[in-house]
mmCIF file of C-alpha atoms and ligand atoms in Angstrom:
data_model
loop_
_atom_site.group_PDB
_atom_site.id
_atom_site.type_symbol
_atom_site.label_atom_id
_atom_site.label_comp_id
_atom_site.label_asym_id
_atom_site.label_seq_id
_atom_site.Cartn_x
_atom_site.Cartn_y
_atom_site.Cartn_z
ATOM 1 C CA UNK O 256 -14.046 -14.413 -8.224
ATOM 2 C CA UNK O 257 -11.819 -15.325 -5.394
ATOM 3 C CA UNK O 258 -9.930 -12.529 -3.686
ATOM 4 C CA UNK O 259 -6.908 -15.003 -3.512
ATOM 5 C CA UNK O 260 -6.229 -14.418 -7.090
ATOM 6 C CA UNK O 261 -5.009 -10.707 -7.197
ATOM 7 C CA UNK O 262 -1.814 -9.293 -8.483
ATOM 8 C CA UNK O 263 0.005 -6.238 -7.276
ATOM 9 C CA UNK O 264 1.309 -3.776 -9.749
ATOM 10 C CA UNK O 265 3.832 -1.807 -7.886
ATOM 11 C CA UNK O 266 4.075 1.527 -8.972
ATOM 12 C CA UNK O 267 6.648 3.190 -6.673
ATOM 13 C CA UNK O 268 8.836 3.504 -9.778
ATOM 14 C CA UNK O 269 6.022 5.354 -11.672
ATOM 15 C CA UNK O 270 3.411 6.928 -9.578
ATOM 16 C CA UNK O 271 5.928 7.087 -6.622
ATOM 17 C CA UNK O 272 8.275 9.032 -8.810
ATOM 18 C CA UNK O 273 5.524 11.640 -9.123
ATOM 19 C CA UNK O 274 5.867 12.039 -5.326
ATOM 20 C CA UNK O 275 7.189 15.650 -4.708
ATOM 21 C CA UNK O 276 10.275 14.331 -2.597
ATOM 22 C CA UNK O 277 11.105 11.674 -5.042
ATOM 23 C CA UNK O 278 14.073 11.833 -7.546
ATOM 24 C CA UNK O 279 15.536 8.348 -7.846
ATOM 25 C CA UNK O 280 19.021 7.684 -9.096
ATOM 26 C CA UNK O 281 19.473 4.576 -11.211
ATOM 27 C CA UNK O 282 21.090 2.879 -8.356
ATOM 28 C CA UNK O 283 17.986 3.538 -6.116
ATOM 29 C CA UNK O 284 15.764 2.466 -8.904
ATOM 30 C CA UNK O 285 17.393 -0.843 -9.062
ATOM 31 C CA UNK O 286 17.509 -1.248 -5.380
ATOM 32 C CA UNK O 287 13.776 -0.688 -5.059
ATOM 33 C CA UNK O 288 12.935 -3.155 -8.038
ATOM 34 C CA UNK O 289 15.270 -5.782 -6.528
ATOM 35 C CA UNK O 290 13.623 -5.277 -3.194
ATOM 36 C CA UNK O 291 10.121 -5.475 -4.613
ATOM 37 C CA UNK O 292 11.021 -8.542 -6.730
ATOM 38 C CA UNK O 293 12.531 -10.322 -3.522
ATOM 39 C CA UNK O 294 9.174 -9.270 -1.752
ATOM 40 C CA UNK O 295 7.260 -10.837 -4.654
ATOM 41 C CA UNK O 296 4.979 -8.355 -6.181
ATOM 42 C CA UNK O 297 3.862 -9.650 -9.551
ATOM 43 C CA UNK O 298 4.627 -6.563 -11.667
ATOM 44 C CA UNK O 299 6.791 -3.362 -11.464
ATOM 45 C CA UNK O 300 5.473 -0.292 -13.186
ATOM 46 C CA UNK O 301 8.039 2.409 -14.372
ATOM 47 C CA UNK O 302 7.879 5.920 -15.441
ATOM 48 C CA UNK O 303 7.359 6.641 -18.950
ATOM 49 C CA UNK O 304 10.524 6.217 -21.186
ATOM 50 C CA UNK O 305 9.611 9.514 -22.668
ATOM 51 C CA UNK O 306 9.834 11.265 -19.510
ATOM 52 C CA UNK O 307 13.525 12.065 -19.923
ATOM 53 C CA UNK O 308 16.669 10.314 -21.628
ATOM 54 C CA UNK O 309 17.489 8.880 -18.158
ATOM 55 C CA UNK O 310 13.954 7.559 -17.710
ATOM 56 C CA UNK O 311 14.409 5.655 -20.889
ATOM 57 C CA UNK O 312 17.882 4.173 -20.078
ATOM 58 C CA UNK O 313 16.683 3.320 -16.449
ATOM 59 C CA UNK O 314 13.638 1.412 -18.002
ATOM 60 C CA UNK O 315 16.016 -0.656 -20.238
ATOM 61 C CA UNK O 316 18.253 -1.302 -17.219
ATOM 62 C CA UNK O 317 15.416 -2.527 -14.970
ATOM 63 C CA UNK O 318 13.732 -4.669 -18.058
ATOM 64 C CA UNK O 319 17.188 -6.122 -18.287
ATOM 65 C CA UNK O 320 17.755 -7.319 -14.827
ATOM 66 C CA UNK O 321 15.940 -10.742 -15.308
ATOM 67 C CA UNK O 322 13.541 -10.134 -12.343
ATOM 68 C CA UNK O 323 10.680 -12.532 -11.598
ATOM 69 C CA UNK O 324 8.167 -9.495 -11.588
ATOM 70 C CA UNK O 325 6.825 -8.409 -14.955
ATOM 71 C CA UNK O 326 8.240 -5.030 -15.802
ATOM 72 C CA UNK O 327 5.703 -2.597 -17.275
ATOM 73 C CA UNK O 328 6.239 0.647 -18.614
ATOM 74 C CA UNK O 329 3.637 3.497 -18.372
ATOM 75 C CA UNK O 330 2.830 5.945 -21.326
ATOM 76 C CA UNK O 331 0.250 8.161 -22.760
ATOM 77 C CA UNK O 332 -1.856 6.438 -25.349
ATOM 78 C CA UNK O 333 -0.138 7.358 -28.450
ATOM 79 C CA UNK O 334 1.751 5.206 -31.137
ATOM 80 C CA UNK O 335 5.070 7.072 -30.637
ATOM 81 C CA UNK O 336 4.981 6.484 -26.881
ATOM 82 C CA UNK O 337 4.030 2.929 -27.354
ATOM 83 C CA UNK O 338 7.037 2.389 -29.668
ATOM 84 C CA UNK O 339 9.578 3.833 -27.347
ATOM 85 C CA UNK O 340 8.245 1.933 -24.445
ATOM 86 C CA UNK O 341 8.461 -1.303 -26.299
ATOM 87 C CA UNK O 342 12.165 -0.502 -27.251
ATOM 88 C CA UNK O 343 13.046 -0.731 -23.553
ATOM 89 C CA UNK O 344 12.573 -4.405 -23.636
ATOM 90 C CA UNK O 345 9.802 -4.333 -20.985
ATOM 91 C CA UNK O 346 7.126 -6.959 -20.659
ATOM 92 C CA UNK O 347 4.120 -4.641 -20.875
ATOM 93 C CA UNK O 348 2.984 -1.206 -21.840
ATOM 94 C CA UNK O 349 0.355 0.442 -19.707
ATOM 95 C CA UNK O 350 -1.337 3.084 -21.752
ATOM 96 C CA UNK O 351 -3.785 5.634 -20.180
ATOM 97 C CA UNK O 352 -5.912 8.461 -21.692
ATOM 98 C CA UNK O 353 -8.439 11.058 -19.887
ATOM 99 C CA UNK O 354 -12.060 10.335 -20.450
ATOM 100 C CA UNK O 355 -13.771 12.713 -18.086
ATOM 101 C CA UNK O 356 -15.367 15.783 -19.419
ATOM 102 C CA UNK O 357 -12.931 18.018 -17.604
ATOM 103 C CA UNK O 358 -9.785 16.309 -19.071
ATOM 104 C CA UNK O 359 -11.545 16.070 -22.558
ATOM 105 C CA UNK O 360 -12.123 19.914 -22.537
ATOM 106 C CA UNK O 361 -9.098 21.235 -20.485
ATOM 107 C CA UNK O 362 -6.393 18.467 -21.465
ATOM 108 C CA UNK O 363 -6.401 16.792 -24.923
ATOM 109 C CA UNK O 364 -9.432 18.091 -26.272
ATOM 110 C CA UNK O 365 -10.635 14.642 -27.827
ATOM 111 C CA UNK O 366 -14.256 13.154 -27.964
ATOM 112 C CA UNK O 367 -14.977 9.700 -26.982
ATOM 113 C CA UNK O 368 -15.146 8.201 -30.544
ATOM 114 C CA UNK O 369 -11.680 9.574 -31.287
ATOM 115 C CA UNK O 370 -10.328 8.320 -27.963
ATOM 116 C CA UNK O 371 -11.746 4.667 -29.061
ATOM 117 C CA UNK O 372 -9.917 4.840 -32.445
ATOM 118 C CA UNK O 373 -6.910 5.850 -30.755
ATOM 119 C CA UNK O 374 -7.081 3.142 -28.092
ATOM 120 C CA UNK O 375 -7.700 0.550 -30.737
ATOM 121 C CA UNK O 376 -4.836 1.723 -32.879
ATOM 122 C CA UNK O 377 -2.274 1.604 -29.986
ATOM 123 C CA UNK O 378 -3.616 -1.588 -28.328
ATOM 124 C CA UNK O 379 -3.440 -3.491 -31.631
ATOM 125 C CA UNK O 380 0.075 -2.011 -32.459
ATOM 126 C CA UNK O 381 1.467 -3.174 -28.835
ATOM 127 C CA UNK O 382 -0.084 -6.616 -29.304
ATOM 128 C CA UNK O 383 1.183 -7.050 -32.789
ATOM 129 C CA UNK O 384 4.854 -6.593 -31.125
ATOM 130 C CA UNK O 385 4.123 -9.436 -28.942
ATOM 131 C CA UNK O 386 3.837 -7.046 -25.816
ATOM 132 C CA UNK O 387 1.418 -7.134 -22.988
ATOM 133 C CA UNK O 388 -0.726 -4.252 -23.141
ATOM 134 C CA UNK O 389 -3.122 -2.517 -20.661
ATOM 135 C CA UNK O 390 -5.599 0.354 -21.450
ATOM 136 C CA UNK O 391 -6.602 2.628 -18.731
ATOM 137 C CA UNK O 392 -9.031 5.763 -18.423
ATOM 138 C CA UNK O 393 -7.727 8.682 -16.355
ATOM 139 C CA UNK O 394 -10.215 10.067 -14.000
ATOM 140 C CA UNK O 395 -12.603 7.191 -14.562
ATOM 141 C CA UNK O 396 -15.082 8.271 -11.571
ATOM 142 C CA UNK O 397 -15.787 11.660 -13.177
ATOM 143 C CA UNK O 398 -16.183 10.109 -16.674
ATOM 144 C CA UNK O 399 -19.527 9.009 -18.073
ATOM 145 C CA UNK O 400 -19.861 5.228 -17.347
ATOM 146 C CA UNK O 401 -21.381 4.693 -20.771
ATOM 147 C CA UNK O 402 -18.301 6.397 -22.393
ATOM 148 C CA UNK O 403 -15.760 4.224 -20.667
ATOM 149 C CA UNK O 404 -17.604 1.087 -21.149
ATOM 150 C CA UNK O 405 -17.760 1.718 -24.639
ATOM 151 C CA UNK O 406 -14.072 2.129 -24.960
ATOM 152 C CA UNK O 407 -13.227 -0.857 -22.727
ATOM 153 C CA UNK O 408 -15.577 -3.069 -24.576
ATOM 154 C CA UNK O 409 -13.799 -1.964 -27.856
ATOM 155 C CA UNK O 410 -10.406 -2.701 -26.629
ATOM 156 C CA UNK O 411 -11.508 -5.917 -25.088
ATOM 157 C CA UNK O 412 -12.964 -7.288 -28.331
ATOM 158 C CA UNK O 413 -9.529 -6.741 -29.949
ATOM 159 C CA UNK O 414 -7.745 -8.716 -27.230
ATOM 160 C CA UNK O 415 -6.330 -6.159 -24.723
ATOM 161 C CA UNK O 416 -4.683 -7.743 -21.856
ATOM 162 C CA UNK O 417 -6.238 -5.630 -19.107
ATOM 163 C CA UNK O 418 -8.285 -2.487 -18.786
ATOM 164 C CA UNK O 419 -7.774 0.008 -15.864
ATOM 165 C CA UNK O 420 -10.023 1.985 -13.731
ATOM 166 C CA UNK O 421 -8.190 5.062 -12.251
ATOM 167 C CA UNK O 422 -9.641 7.167 -9.290
ATOM 168 C CA UNK O 423 -7.261 9.956 -10.293
ATOM 169 C CA UNK O 424 -8.432 12.398 -7.838
ATOM 170 C CA UNK O 425 -9.336 10.272 -4.999
ATOM 171 C CA UNK O 426 -12.999 11.002 -4.978
ATOM 172 C CA UNK O 427 -14.530 7.467 -5.048
ATOM 173 C CA UNK O 428 -16.042 5.793 -2.377
ATOM 174 C CA UNK O 429 -15.652 1.920 -1.803
ATOM 175 C CA UNK O 430 -19.205 1.379 -2.958
ATOM 176 C CA UNK O 431 -18.763 3.273 -6.134
ATOM 177 C CA UNK O 432 -15.627 1.197 -6.634
ATOM 178 C CA UNK O 433 -17.441 -1.895 -6.138
ATOM 179 C CA UNK O 434 -20.316 -0.901 -8.278
ATOM 180 C CA UNK O 435 -18.284 0.215 -11.386
ATOM 181 C CA UNK O 436 -15.849 -2.806 -11.320
ATOM 182 C CA UNK O 437 -18.782 -5.247 -11.027
ATOM 183 C CA UNK O 438 -20.423 -3.869 -13.972
ATOM 184 C CA UNK O 439 -17.161 -3.826 -15.920
ATOM 185 C CA UNK O 440 -16.699 -7.455 -14.897
ATOM 186 C CA UNK O 441 -19.774 -8.256 -16.720
ATOM 187 C CA UNK O 442 -18.869 -6.406 -19.787
ATOM 188 C CA UNK O 443 -15.233 -7.553 -20.575
ATOM 189 C CA UNK O 444 -13.373 -10.806 -20.372
ATOM 190 C CA UNK O 445 -9.873 -9.288 -20.014
ATOM 191 C CA UNK O 446 -8.197 -8.524 -16.495
ATOM 192 C CA UNK O 447 -9.209 -5.403 -14.592
ATOM 193 C CA UNK O 448 -6.808 -3.139 -12.804
ATOM 194 C CA UNK O 449 -7.806 -0.446 -10.090
ATOM 195 C CA UNK O 450 -5.788 2.449 -9.321
ATOM 196 C CA UNK O 451 -6.776 4.777 -6.497
ATOM 197 C CA UNK O 452 -5.510 8.080 -5.028
ATOM 198 C CA UNK O 453 -5.930 8.686 -1.275
ATOM 199 C CA UNK O 454 -7.076 12.269 -1.271
ATOM 200 C CA UNK O 455 -10.004 11.370 1.035
ATOM 201 C CA UNK O 456 -8.385 8.301 2.785
ATOM 202 C CA UNK O 457 -10.249 5.642 0.761
ATOM 203 C CA UNK O 458 -7.455 4.278 -1.215
ATOM 204 C CA UNK O 459 -6.947 0.970 0.526
ATOM 205 C CA UNK O 460 -10.794 0.372 1.182
ATOM 206 C CA UNK O 461 -11.187 1.235 -2.614
ATOM 207 C CA UNK O 462 -8.535 -1.260 -3.754
ATOM 208 C CA UNK O 463 -10.136 -3.838 -1.539
ATOM 209 C CA UNK O 464 -13.459 -3.303 -2.963
ATOM 210 C CA UNK O 465 -12.223 -3.327 -6.412
ATOM 211 C CA UNK O 466 -10.774 -6.855 -5.714
ATOM 212 C CA UNK O 467 -14.103 -8.025 -4.190
ATOM 213 C CA UNK O 468 -16.027 -7.005 -7.093
ATOM 214 C CA UNK O 469 -13.589 -9.103 -9.526
ATOM 215 C CA UNK O 470 -10.512 -6.824 -10.337
ATOM 216 C CA UNK O 471 -7.545 -8.860 -10.852
ATOM 217 C CA UNK O 472 -5.002 -6.142 -10.457
ATOM 218 C CA UNK O 473 -4.373 -3.494 -7.911
ATOM 219 C CA UNK O 474 -1.779 -0.564 -8.108
ATOM 220 C CA UNK O 475 0.218 0.448 -4.970
ATOM 221 C CA UNK O 476 3.389 2.261 -4.021
ATOM 222 C CA UNK O 477 5.450 1.978 -1.005
ATOM 223 C CA UNK O 478 4.153 4.184 1.707
ATOM 224 C CA UNK O 479 1.615 5.125 -0.718
ATOM 225 C CA UNK O 480 3.864 7.966 -2.297
ATOM 226 C CA UNK O 481 2.646 9.559 -5.443
ATOM 227 C CA UNK O 482 1.036 12.921 -6.663
ATOM 228 C CA UNK O 483 -0.430 14.822 -3.841
ATOM 229 C CA UNK O 484 -0.667 12.524 -0.936
ATOM 230 C CA UNK O 485 -0.502 9.375 -3.119
ATOM 231 C CA UNK O 486 -2.330 6.120 -3.774
ATOM 232 C CA UNK O 487 -2.912 2.811 -2.025
ATOM 233 C CA UNK O 488 0.199 2.005 0.017
ATOM 234 C CA UNK O 489 1.647 -1.434 -0.518
ATOM 235 C CA UNK O 490 1.790 -2.148 3.436
ATOM 236 C CA UNK O 491 -1.808 -0.906 4.034
ATOM 237 C CA UNK O 492 -3.115 -3.284 1.339
ATOM 238 C CA UNK O 493 -1.202 -5.999 2.619
ATOM 239 C CA UNK O 494 -2.520 -5.284 6.129
ATOM 240 C CA UNK O 495 -6.032 -5.116 4.729
ATOM 241 C CA UNK O 496 -5.658 -8.435 2.737
ATOM 242 C CA UNK O 497 -3.949 -10.137 5.717
ATOM 243 C CA UNK O 498 -6.793 -9.041 8.059
ATOM 244 C CA UNK O 499 -9.174 -10.934 5.873
ATOM 245 C CA UNK O 500 -7.099 -14.011 4.913
ATOM 246 C CA UNK O 501 -3.488 -14.325 5.813
ATOM 247 C CA UNK O 502 -3.178 -17.156 3.302
ATOM 248 C CA UNK O 503 -3.942 -14.556 0.452
ATOM 249 C CA UNK O 504 -0.668 -12.714 1.155
ATOM 250 C CA UNK O 505 1.384 -15.777 2.113
ATOM 251 C CA UNK O 506 2.963 -15.466 -1.519
ATOM 252 C CA UNK O 507 4.959 -12.463 -0.418
ATOM 253 C CA UNK O 508 8.029 -12.057 1.871
ATOM 254 C CA UNK O 509 6.111 -10.027 4.456
ATOM 255 C CA UNK O 510 9.199 -9.266 6.627
ATOM 256 C CA UNK O 511 10.646 -7.296 3.686
ATOM 257 C CA UNK O 512 7.924 -4.746 4.253
ATOM 258 C CA UNK O 513 10.046 -2.945 7.014
ATOM 259 C CA UNK O 514 13.019 -2.576 4.604
ATOM 260 C CA UNK O 515 10.904 -1.620 1.745
ATOM 261 C CA UNK O 516 9.281 1.267 3.856
ATOM 262 C CA UNK O 517 12.413 2.364 5.489
ATOM 263 C CA UNK O 518 14.531 2.270 2.276
ATOM 264 C CA UNK O 519 11.999 4.334 0.380
ATOM 265 C CA UNK O 520 11.360 6.718 3.280
ATOM 266 C CA UNK O 521 15.137 7.382 3.466
ATOM 267 C CA UNK O 522 15.406 7.781 -0.225
ATOM 268 C CA UNK O 523 12.519 10.494 -0.401
ATOM 269 C CA UNK O 524 13.504 12.172 2.671
ATOM 270 C CA UNK O 525 10.419 11.491 4.751
ATOM 271 C CA UNK O 526 9.792 9.347 8.239
ATOM 272 C CA UNK O 527 7.620 6.299 8.083
ATOM 273 C CA UNK O 528 4.494 7.817 9.756
ATOM 274 C CA UNK O 529 4.018 6.632 13.544
ATOM 275 C CA UNK O 530 0.770 5.237 12.869
ATOM 276 C CA UNK O 531 1.618 3.477 9.478
ATOM 277 C CA UNK O 532 0.170 0.337 8.726
ATOM 278 C CA UNK O 533 2.316 -2.644 10.057
ATOM 279 C CA UNK O 534 5.633 -0.590 10.098
ATOM 280 C CA UNK O 535 4.718 2.323 12.078
ATOM 281 C CA UNK O 536 6.400 2.810 15.459
ATOM 282 C CA UNK O 537 3.128 2.302 17.263
ATOM 283 C CA UNK O 538 1.534 -0.364 15.093
ATOM 284 C CA UNK O 539 2.013 -3.188 17.582
ATOM 285 C CA UNK O 540 2.219 -1.136 20.814
ATOM 286 C CA UNK O 541 -0.451 -1.634 23.612
ATOM 287 C CA UNK O 542 -1.027 0.657 26.494
ATOM 288 C CA UNK O 543 -3.965 0.524 28.664
ATOM 289 C CA UNK O 544 -4.255 -1.889 31.499
ATOM 290 C CA UNK O 545 -7.041 -3.904 30.224
ATOM 291 C CA UNK O 546 -5.632 -4.361 26.793
ATOM 292 C CA UNK O 547 -2.049 -5.346 28.208
ATOM 293 C CA UNK O 548 -3.755 -7.847 30.401
ATOM 294 C CA UNK O 549 -5.686 -9.311 27.489
ATOM 295 C CA UNK O 550 -2.565 -9.267 25.179
ATOM 296 C CA UNK O 551 -0.402 -11.020 27.754
ATOM 297 C CA UNK O 552 -3.214 -13.759 28.036
ATOM 298 C CA UNK O 553 -3.780 -14.013 24.131
ATOM 299 C CA UNK O 554 -2.344 -11.386 21.683
ATOM 300 C CA UNK O 555 -5.444 -12.150 19.386
ATOM 301 C CA UNK O 556 -7.532 -10.278 21.697
ATOM 302 C CA UNK O 557 -6.353 -6.905 20.426
ATOM 303 C CA UNK O 558 -4.246 -7.782 17.404
ATOM 304 C CA UNK O 559 -5.713 -8.873 13.899
ATOM 305 C CA UNK O 560 -2.112 -8.795 12.426
ATOM 306 C CA UNK O 561 0.503 -11.051 13.916
ATOM 307 C CA UNK O 562 3.669 -8.894 14.252
ATOM 308 C CA UNK O 563 5.862 -12.142 13.999
ATOM 309 C CA UNK O 564 4.411 -12.696 10.473
ATOM 310 C CA UNK O 565 6.128 -9.419 9.482
ATOM 311 C CA UNK O 566 9.246 -10.098 11.417
ATOM 312 C CA UNK O 567 8.323 -7.493 14.101
ATOM 313 C CA UNK O 568 7.475 -7.571 17.796
ATOM 314 C CA UNK O 569 4.806 -6.277 20.087
ATOM 315 C CA UNK O 570 5.492 -3.843 22.849
ATOM 316 C CA UNK O 571 3.452 -3.305 25.923
ATOM 317 C CA UNK O 572 3.772 0.150 27.318
ATOM 318 C CA UNK O 573 3.499 0.112 31.104
ATOM 319 C CA UNK O 574 4.954 3.197 32.524
ATOM 320 C CA UNK O 575 1.906 5.519 32.704
ATOM 321 C CA UNK O 576 -1.200 6.135 34.656
ATOM 322 C CA UNK O 577 -3.337 3.815 32.612
ATOM 323 C CA UNK O 578 -1.165 0.774 33.541
ATOM 324 C CA UNK O 579 -2.698 -2.226 35.152
ATOM 325 C CA UNK O 580 -1.194 -4.681 37.759
ATOM 326 C CA UNK O 581 -1.239 -7.831 35.124
ATOM 327 C CA UNK O 582 1.066 -5.759 32.939
ATOM 328 C CA UNK O 583 3.247 -4.607 36.193
ATOM 329 C CA UNK O 584 3.411 -8.242 37.233
ATOM 330 C CA UNK O 585 4.619 -9.336 33.868
ATOM 331 C CA UNK O 586 7.439 -6.978 34.089
ATOM 332 C CA UNK O 587 8.387 -7.896 37.614
ATOM 333 C CA UNK O 588 8.619 -11.582 36.354
ATOM 334 C CA UNK O 589 10.785 -10.358 33.228
ATOM 335 C CA UNK O 590 13.044 -8.921 35.706
ATOM 336 C CA UNK O 591 13.090 -12.048 37.894
ATOM 337 C CA UNK O 592 11.584 -10.392 40.889
ATOM 338 C CA UNK O 593 9.466 -12.712 42.822
ATOM 339 C CA UNK O 594 6.635 -10.253 44.172
ATOM 340 C CA UNK O 595 3.384 -11.405 45.218
ATOM 341 C CA UNK O 596 0.282 -10.067 43.672
ATOM 342 C CA UNK O 597 -0.459 -7.962 46.742
ATOM 343 C CA UNK O 598 2.780 -6.209 46.332
ATOM 344 C CA UNK O 599 2.323 -5.777 42.837
ATOM 345 C CA UNK O 600 -0.975 -4.024 43.242
ATOM 346 C CA UNK O 601 0.568 -1.802 45.616
ATOM 347 C CA UNK O 602 3.478 -0.919 43.329
ATOM 348 C CA UNK O 603 0.808 -0.430 40.651
ATOM 349 C CA UNK O 604 -0.913 2.110 42.676
ATOM 350 C CA UNK O 605 2.256 4.008 43.364
ATOM 351 C CA UNK O 606 3.224 4.000 39.644
ATOM 352 C CA UNK O 607 -0.223 5.541 38.820
ATOM 353 C CA UNK O 608 0.198 8.341 41.546
ATOM 354 C CA UNK O 609 3.714 9.018 40.362
ATOM 355 C CA UNK O 610 2.614 9.133 36.623
ATOM 356 C CA UNK O 611 -0.175 11.528 37.812
ATOM 357 C CA UNK O 612 2.634 13.849 38.888
ATOM 358 C CA UNK O 613 4.956 13.729 36.055
ATOM 359 C CA UNK O 614 5.906 11.601 32.938
ATOM 360 C CA UNK O 615 7.691 8.388 33.982
ATOM 361 C CA UNK O 616 9.932 5.830 32.167
ATOM 362 C CA UNK O 617 10.352 2.110 32.313
ATOM 363 C CA UNK O 618 13.476 2.647 34.446
ATOM 364 C CA UNK O 619 11.356 4.269 36.929
ATOM 365 C CA UNK O 620 8.901 1.384 37.005
ATOM 366 C CA UNK O 621 11.812 -0.933 37.244
ATOM 367 C CA UNK O 622 13.372 0.975 40.073
ATOM 368 C CA UNK O 623 10.185 0.874 42.131
ATOM 369 C CA UNK O 624 9.832 -2.805 41.598
ATOM 370 C CA UNK O 625 13.255 -3.498 42.543
ATOM 371 C CA UNK O 626 13.040 -1.397 45.651
ATOM 372 C CA UNK O 627 9.911 -3.428 46.700
ATOM 373 C CA UNK O 628 11.547 -6.644 46.201
ATOM 374 C CA UNK O 629 14.410 -5.521 48.381
ATOM 375 C CA UNK O 630 11.957 -4.841 51.038
ATOM 376 C CA UNK O 631 11.708 -1.210 50.650
ATOM 377 C CA UNK O 632 8.963 1.197 49.485
ATOM 378 C CA UNK O 633 8.343 4.017 47.179
ATOM 379 C CA UNK O 634 10.297 6.528 49.435
HETATM 380 C C1 LIG L 1286 -0.918 9.684 -14.149
HETATM 381 C C2 LIG L 1286 -2.415 9.555 -13.850
HETATM 382 C C3 LIG L 1286 -2.595 8.362 -13.262
HETATM 383 C C4 LIG L 1286 -2.644 7.066 -14.106
HETATM 384 C C5 LIG L 1286 -3.291 5.799 -13.577
HETATM 385 C C6 LIG L 1286 -3.327 4.760 -14.647
HETATM 386 C C7 LIG L 1286 -4.098 8.447 -12.508
HETATM 387 O O1 LIG L 1286 -0.553 9.372 -15.190
HETATM 388 O O2 LIG L 1286 -0.252 10.477 -13.409
HETATM 389 O O3 LIG L 1286 -2.508 4.601 -15.517
HETATM 390 O O4 LIG L 1286 -4.115 3.721 -14.357
HETATM 391 O O5 LIG L 1286 -3.995 8.392 -11.385
HETATM 392 O O6 LIG L 1286 -4.864 8.544 -13.159
HETATM 393 O O7 LIG L 1286 -1.586 7.897 -12.268
HETATM 394 CU CU1 LIG L 1287 -2.251 8.003 -10.213
#
């Protein structure tokens, strides 16, 4: 299966609403949904319409916006829930049930046979209403693979649109994800979705491995927001996919990532992390002299992501002790100062000495360069 064929299920309006700082108003949900649609995600997942009366109203509103993206609701695997979800007018219902021994014991108390019966009942009901249906098992990686494969095969046999594997607790490694999705790919003919939490920092790698193993859909949220420290971030997944094949993400309006990240950061009251994929303030900043020199010659030396593709620009930091004369020369040229290489090297040495004494700014560097160009010196 080619990794070019994936679909993003953007769950900021479902998993993201489970982030502790998130409490979106209707207007905010509509703004996020429209932005995601403009970006080009294939599906938008919404909070269960049973969560609250407003959640139901908002699901109806978003389903009625006429967006290009498919609108999916998310519910427990129960007929009453599925009915209410269908009432919203959404394109699909994503149902989920816990299959790990822990969830079976401490959550719903059901055995696998019973879970299979319920799954079959709910899947066939949603299908009979002409609506798309996905069946997923919560905590898939702490479930017995034989158990979950049995349920997946049963719902596949009656025509479920998609089955989902969920790393609910962020415990899975990329190799485990690859293994389970590859095995599942051989057992079912329907689409396969992966949903991965980021507790141990593997959410992007796990989503990527799921796609490599034949998954067709991956769940994301903006900035990765969700329960605890969240899930696969949209921007991080895009960075990973772009790094392997920029053509694979050409279907998305990449410069919109910046507005998606900053809009949601503002709404949930956080800053975009400085080291965030693509939109972090330092994502395209280069510092050491050796890096700066190479970047000035050819940005691909130290960049696998082209900032321009995301509507962003790179920045070369030169006011510090690690600076190099090529970067200083480039700055002198920017300022229109015709300094020869020898002088540039002398100024660079002064900058390094000065930076050893105290933090310096670009203004300090510019001042030094100007003084030298006027025939002066450091003093
Ligand atoms: C939840 C759990 C979930 C569901 C994932 C899915 C998880 O409902 O909060 O529907 O595939 O991580 O298991 O987000
Ligand atoms: Cu989750």
